[in-house]
Coordinates of C-alpha atoms in Angstrom, one line a residue:
X1 CA -71.9 -12.2 -12.9
X2 CA -72.8 -9.2 -10.5
X3 CA -73.4 -11.6 -7.9
X4 CA -69.6 -13.1 -8.6
X5 CA -68.2 -9.5 -9.1
X6 CA -69.7 -8.6 -5.1
X7 CA -68.2 -12.0 -3.8
X8 CA -64.5 -11.6 -4.8
X9 CA -65.4 -8.1 -3.7
X10 CA -65.7 -9.3 -0.2
X11 CA -64.0 -11.7 -0.2
X12 CA -60.6 -9.1 -1.5
X13 CA -61.4 -7.4 1.4
X14 CA -61.5 -10.7 3.8
X15 CA -57.8 -11.8 2.7
X16 CA -56.7 -8.0 2.4
X17 CA -57.9 -7.0 6.4
X18 CA -56.2 -10.5 7.6
X19 CA -52.7 -9.8 5.6
X20 CA -52.9 -6.4 6.1
X21 CA -53.4 -7.4 10.5
X22 CA -50.8 -10.4 10.1
X23 CA -48.1 -7.9 8.9
X24 CA -48.7 -5.5 11.6
X25 CA -47.5 -8.4 13.9
X26 CA -45.0 -9.7 12.5
X27 CA -43.5 -5.5 11.8
X28 CA -44.3 -4.9 15.8
X29 CA -43.6 -7.9 16.9
X30 CA -39.3 -6.9 15.2
X31 CA -39.5 -3.2 15.7
X32 CA -41.8 -2.2 18.5
X33 CA -45.0 -0.1 18.4
X34 CA -43.0 2.9 17.9
X35 CA -41.1 2.1 15.3
X36 CA -43.6 1.2 13.4
X37 CA -46.8 3.7 13.4
X38 CA -46.0 7.6 14.5
X39 CA -49.3 8.8 16.2
X40 CA -50.3 12.2 14.1
X41 CA -49.3 13.9 16.4
X42 CA -45.8 12.9 16.5
X43 CA -45.3 12.2 12.6
X44 CA -42.4 14.7 12.5
X45 CA -38.8 13.0 12.6
X46 CA -36.3 15.0 13.2
X47 CA -33.1 14.7 10.6
X48 CA -29.6 15.7 12.0
X49 CA -26.9 15.9 8.8
X50 CA -27.4 11.7 9.8
X51 CA -30.2 9.1 8.8
X52 CA -34.2 8.9 9.1
X53 CA -33.9 5.8 11.2
X54 CA -37.6 5.1 11.6
X55 CA -38.3 1.5 10.1
X56 CA -40.6 -0.1 8.4
X57 CA -41.1 3.0 6.1
X58 CA -44.2 2.9 4.4
X59 CA -45.3 1.3 0.7
X60 CA -47.8 2.4 -2.3
X61 CA -49.0 -0.5 -2.9
X62 CA -48.1 -2.1 -5.7
X63 CA -50.1 -1.3 -9.7
X64 CA -50.3 -5.1 -10.4
X65 CA -53.0 -4.8 -7.8
X66 CA -55.0 -3.3 -10.2
X67 CA -56.7 -6.4 -11.8
X68 CA -59.0 -6.8 -8.3
X69 CA -60.0 -3.3 -8.7
X70 CA -63.1 -2.4 -10.2
X71 CA -62.4 0.6 -12.6
X72 CA -58.3 -0.3 -12.6
X73 CA -58.2 2.4 -15.6
X74 CA -59.6 5.8 -14.4
X75 CA -56.6 5.0 -11.3
X76 CA -54.1 4.7 -14.2
X77 CA -55.8 7.5 -14.9
X78 CA -55.5 9.8 -11.7
X79 CA -51.4 8.7 -11.3
X80 CA -51.3 10.3 -14.9
X81 CA -52.8 13.1 -14.2
X82 CA -50.6 13.4 -10.8
X83 CA -47.3 12.7 -12.9
X84 CA -47.6 14.7 -16.1
X85 CA -50.4 17.6 -14.9
X86 CA -49.9 19.8 -17.2
X87 CA -50.0 18.1 -19.8
X88 CA -54.0 17.4 -19.0
X89 CA -54.7 20.6 -17.5
X90 CA -51.5 23.5 -17.9
X91 CA -51.5 26.0 -19.8
X92 CA -51.8 23.9 -23.4
X93 CA -53.3 20.5 -21.2
X94 CA -55.6 18.0 -23.3
X95 CA -58.6 18.2 -21.0
X96 CA -58.3 22.2 -19.8
X97 CA -56.0 25.2 -19.4
X98 CA -56.2 26.0 -15.9
X99 CA -52.4 25.0 -14.2
X100 CA -49.2 26.8 -14.3
X101 CA -47.2 23.8 -15.9
X102 CA -46.0 22.1 -13.0
X103 CA -47.2 18.7 -12.3
X104 CA -48.4 17.7 -9.3
X105 CA -45.4 15.5 -8.9
X106 CA -42.5 17.9 -8.9
X107 CA -43.8 18.1 -5.2
X108 CA -45.1 14.7 -4.6
X109 CA -42.7 13.1 -5.8
X110 CA -42.7 9.7 -7.3
X111 CA -46.1 9.9 -8.1
X112 CA -47.2 10.5 -4.0
X113 CA -45.3 7.4 -3.1
X114 CA -41.4 8.4 -2.4
X115 CA -41.4 7.8 1.3
X116 CA -40.0 11.6 3.0
X117 CA -41.6 12.4 -0.6
X118 CA -44.3 14.2 0.1
X119 CA -46.1 11.5 -0.4
X120 CA -49.6 10.5 -0.2
X121 CA -49.1 7.9 2.4
X122 CA -51.3 8.9 4.8
X123 CA -54.2 11.4 2.5
X124 CA -57.4 8.3 2.8
X125 CA -56.8 7.2 6.4
X126 CA -56.3 11.0 7.6
X127 CA -59.2 13.0 6.1
X128 CA -62.2 13.8 6.2
X129 CA -60.2 15.8 8.7
X130 CA -59.9 19.6 10.5
X131 CA -57.2 21.8 8.7
X132 CA -56.2 25.0 10.7
X133 CA -55.5 26.4 7.7
X134 CA -59.3 26.9 6.7
X135 CA -60.5 26.4 10.2
X136 CA -62.9 23.6 8.8
X137 CA -63.4 20.4 8.1
X138 CA -61.6 19.2 4.5
X139 CA -62.4 16.6 2.6
X140 CA -60.0 14.5 -0.1
X141 CA -61.4 16.7 -3.0
X142 CA -61.0 20.4 -0.6
X143 CA -57.7 19.0 -0.3
X144 CA -56.9 18.3 -3.9
X145 CA -58.3 21.3 -5.2
X146 CA -56.0 23.2 -2.8
X147 CA -53.5 21.8 -5.0
X148 CA -54.7 23.4 -8.0
X149 CA -55.4 26.9 -6.5
X150 CA -52.1 26.9 -4.3
X151 CA -49.3 24.8 -5.4
X152 CA -50.6 25.3 -9.5
X153 CA -51.3 28.4 -8.8
X154 CA -54.4 27.4 -10.9
X155 CA -58.4 26.8 -10.9
X156 CA -60.0 24.4 -9.0
X157 CA -61.6 20.4 -10.3
X158 CA -64.6 20.8 -10.6
X159 CA -65.3 17.4 -7.6
X160 CA -67.8 15.8 -9.7
X161 CA -65.5 15.2 -13.4
X162 CA -63.6 12.3 -14.2
X163 CA -60.0 14.0 -13.2
X164 CA -60.7 14.5 -9.8
X165 CA -61.8 11.1 -9.5
X166 CA -59.5 9.4 -11.1
X167 CA -56.9 11.1 -8.6
X168 CA -58.6 10.9 -6.0
X169 CA -58.9 6.7 -7.0
X170 CA -55.2 7.5 -6.8
X171 CA -54.6 8.2 -3.6
X172 CA -57.2 6.3 -2.4
X173 CA -56.0 2.8 -4.6
X174 CA -52.4 3.5 -3.0
X175 CA -53.2 3.9 0.6
X176 CA -55.9 1.8 1.4
X177 CA -53.5 -0.8 2.9
X178 CA -53.4 2.5 6.5
X179 CA -55.7 2.3 9.1
X180 CA -58.0 4.4 9.9
X181 CA -56.1 8.0 11.6
X182 CA -52.8 5.9 11.8
X183 CA -49.6 7.7 10.3
X184 CA -47.1 5.2 9.0
X185 CA -43.3 6.1 9.2
X186 CA -41.8 8.2 6.3
X187 CA -45.3 9.4 5.3
X188 CA -44.8 13.4 5.0
X189 CA -41.8 15.8 4.7
X190 CA -38.6 15.2 6.6
X191 CA -39.0 18.1 9.9
X192 CA -34.8 19.9 10.3
X193 CA -34.6 20.8 13.1
X194 CA -34.4 24.0 13.5
X195 CA -31.7 26.7 12.9
X196 CA -30.3 29.0 16.1
X197 CA -29.7 32.0 13.5
X198 CA -32.3 32.7 10.5
X199 CA -32.5 31.3 7.4
X200 CA -30.0 33.0 5.4
X201 CA -31.2 34.0 1.5
X202 CA -27.7 34.8 0.8
X203 CA -25.7 31.4 1.5
X204 CA -29.2 29.8 0.5
X205 CA -28.6 32.0 -3.3
X206 CA -24.4 30.5 -2.6
X207 CA -25.6 26.9 -2.1
X208 CA -27.9 27.4 -5.3
X209 CA -26.0 28.1 -7.5
X210 CA -23.7 25.3 -6.9
X211 CA -26.3 22.7 -6.2
X212 CA -29.4 23.7 -7.8
X213 CA -28.8 25.4 -11.3
X214 CA -28.0 22.9 -13.0
X215 CA -32.1 21.7 -12.9
X216 CA -33.8 24.6 -12.2
X217 CA -32.2 27.6 -13.7
X218 CA -29.8 30.5 -12.5
X219 CA -33.4 32.6 -12.5
X220 CA -35.7 29.4 -11.2
X221 CA -37.5 29.3 -14.2
X222 CA -37.3 25.6 -13.8
X223 CA -36.9 23.5 -18.0
X224 CA -39.5 22.8 -19.9
X225 CA -39.4 19.8 -21.8
X226 CA -39.4 19.7 -25.8
X227 CA -42.8 19.7 -26.7
X228 CA -43.5 22.7 -24.2
X229 CA -46.4 22.2 -22.4
X230 CA -44.5 20.8 -18.9
X231 CA -41.4 21.3 -17.3
X232 CA -38.8 18.9 -16.7
X233 CA -37.4 20.5 -13.7
X234 CA -40.1 23.1 -12.5
X235 CA -39.5 27.0 -11.7
X236 CA -38.3 27.4 -8.6
X237 CA -39.5 31.1 -8.2
X238 CA -41.2 33.5 -11.3
X239 CA -44.3 33.5 -12.7
X240 CA -45.2 30.2 -13.7
X241 CA -44.0 28.6 -10.6
X242 CA -45.9 27.9 -7.0
X243 CA -47.9 30.9 -5.4
X244 CA -47.3 32.5 -1.6
X245 CA -50.3 30.4 -0.6
X246 CA -48.2 26.9 -1.6
X247 CA -47.2 24.6 1.2
X248 CA -43.8 24.9 0.1
X249 CA -43.5 28.6 0.8
X250 CA -43.7 27.9 4.4
X251 CA -39.6 27.1 5.6
X252 CA -39.8 24.7 8.0
X253 CA -41.7 22.5 4.9
X254 CA -39.3 23.6 1.8
X255 CA -36.2 23.2 3.9
X256 CA -37.3 19.5 5.1
X257 CA -38.5 18.5 1.5
X258 CA -35.0 20.4 -0.1
X259 CA -33.1 17.5 2.4
X260 CA -34.3 14.4 1.5
X261 CA -35.1 14.8 -1.8
X262 CA -32.9 17.4 -3.5
X263 CA -30.8 18.1 -5.9
X264 CA -31.1 15.3 -7.8
X265 CA -30.9 11.8 -6.8
X266 CA -30.8 12.3 -2.8
X267 CA -33.1 10.7 -1.1
X268 CA -34.2 10.6 3.2
X269 CA -31.4 8.3 3.5
X270 CA -28.6 9.0 1.9
X271 CA -29.0 13.2 1.4
X272 CA -26.2 15.1 -0.4
X273 CA -27.2 19.1 1.5
X274 CA -26.6 19.5 5.3
X275 CA -29.5 20.6 7.7
X276 CA -28.0 24.4 7.4
X277 CA -27.9 24.6 3.1
X278 CA -31.2 23.0 3.6
X279 CA -32.8 26.2 5.5
X280 CA -30.5 29.1 3.5
X281 CA -31.2 27.6 -0.1
X282 CA -35.0 27.7 1.1
X283 CA -35.2 30.9 2.6
X284 CA -33.2 32.2 -0.5
X285 CA -35.7 30.7 -3.7
X286 CA -38.5 31.7 -0.6
X287 CA -37.1 35.5 -1.2
X288 CA -37.8 35.1 -4.7
X289 CA -40.2 36.9 -6.3
X290 CA -43.7 34.2 -7.4
X291 CA -47.3 34.9 -7.9
X292 CA -49.4 36.0 -4.4
X293 CA -52.3 34.5 -3.4
X294 CA -55.8 35.6 -1.0
X295 CA -55.0 34.8 2.1
X296 CA -57.3 36.6 4.5
X297 CA -59.3 33.7 4.5
X298 CA -56.5 31.6 6.3
X299 CA -55.8 30.4 9.6
X300 CA -59.1 31.9 11.0
X301 CA -58.0 31.4 14.5
X302 CA -55.0 33.4 14.9
X303 CA -53.0 32.0 17.3
X304 CA -53.0 28.2 15.1
X305 CA -50.9 30.0 13.4
X306 CA -47.4 27.7 12.5
X307 CA -44.7 29.2 13.7
X308 CA -43.5 30.3 9.7
X309 CA -46.9 31.4 8.3
X310 CA -44.9 34.4 6.2
X311 CA -47.7 36.4 6.7
X312 CA -49.2 38.4 9.6
X313 CA -50.6 39.1 11.5
X314 CA -49.8 37.3 14.9
X315 CA -50.5 37.1 18.4
X316 CA -47.0 36.5 19.6
X317 CA -44.8 40.0 19.4
X318 CA -42.2 38.5 17.0
X319 CA -42.1 40.3 14.2
X320 CA -42.9 38.6 9.7
X321 CA -39.8 38.8 9.2
X322 CA -38.9 36.5 12.4
X323 CA -41.7 34.7 10.7
X324 CA -40.7 34.0 7.6
X325 CA -36.8 32.9 8.5
X326 CA -36.3 32.4 11.6
X327 CA -35.2 32.1 14.3
X328 CA -38.2 29.7 15.6
X329 CA -37.3 28.1 18.3
X330 CA -38.3 31.6 20.3
X331 CA -41.4 31.3 18.7
X332 CA -42.2 27.9 19.5
X333 CA -41.2 28.6 23.6
X334 CA -43.3 31.4 23.8
X335 CA -46.1 29.4 22.3
X336 CA -45.6 26.0 24.5
X337 CA -45.3 28.7 27.1
X338 CA -48.5 30.4 26.7
X339 CA -50.3 27.1 25.8
X340 CA -50.2 26.1 29.5
X341 CA -51.0 28.7 31.5

């Protein structure tokens, strides 16, 4: 039986490789290489008040393919943990109380599979990788724990725990067709065109009250489910929301996420908000109170900080206020000019 399984795995790998090669040739022939894969450097899509045009977009491996996996139950558990994190690891978690009540899926939509919904399509293909925030090479486990400690304002998972192995296995499963070091179209978050002005929390509050209150509440408190163990709609600020170290606390990341996914029913190709509304809502939400995190060890190389990292020190002479709300183009231009010297 063991030999038969090994032979089956080898045949599966060969068939998957041949299928991927054939698919790649077909798509390159139809669309051209630049439309099929982004390089790491070019994985940004400028969102005008129109739709994103890059195709074909990454699609996650179907869960139907689990029949070919060695441990399908572990992968299923990983997906369940992504979709319903709080049920297992929230304040009333079945396994352990170690996070704020939000789910991984609140930020990584459709269990990390939605195009331009902060999905996991390029995780397996790009990790381990160097990350400027920590100043070190990080593996997938480190990246997962960053989310637990920042977006879920909780504690790190034991890297040998079944929960960590399950989440990692699921992420690897859905991204297994992506070639190493490539980033398919549709992964990550949309890059919204910079405003010529600073993003405005006052305008953002008006837009929030018109477009967001019905799900997230007047005070950003979200909506708890009937069982009281997870949020149906997550809190956007307050003690149970993401902390100041989360990726979405950077305005460009949050504005892009909002643009392609909010309010409920919006998609990357059918957005419901303008670029300005997306920036302003992000500014309003991120100006509200939330848990803080010690970021003293983040960005050890100060010059590598993104233009919208909202905490100093900086090496460019621009204020913390401008780094938080913009306008960002003057900072970008300064950095480009400095790098040319």
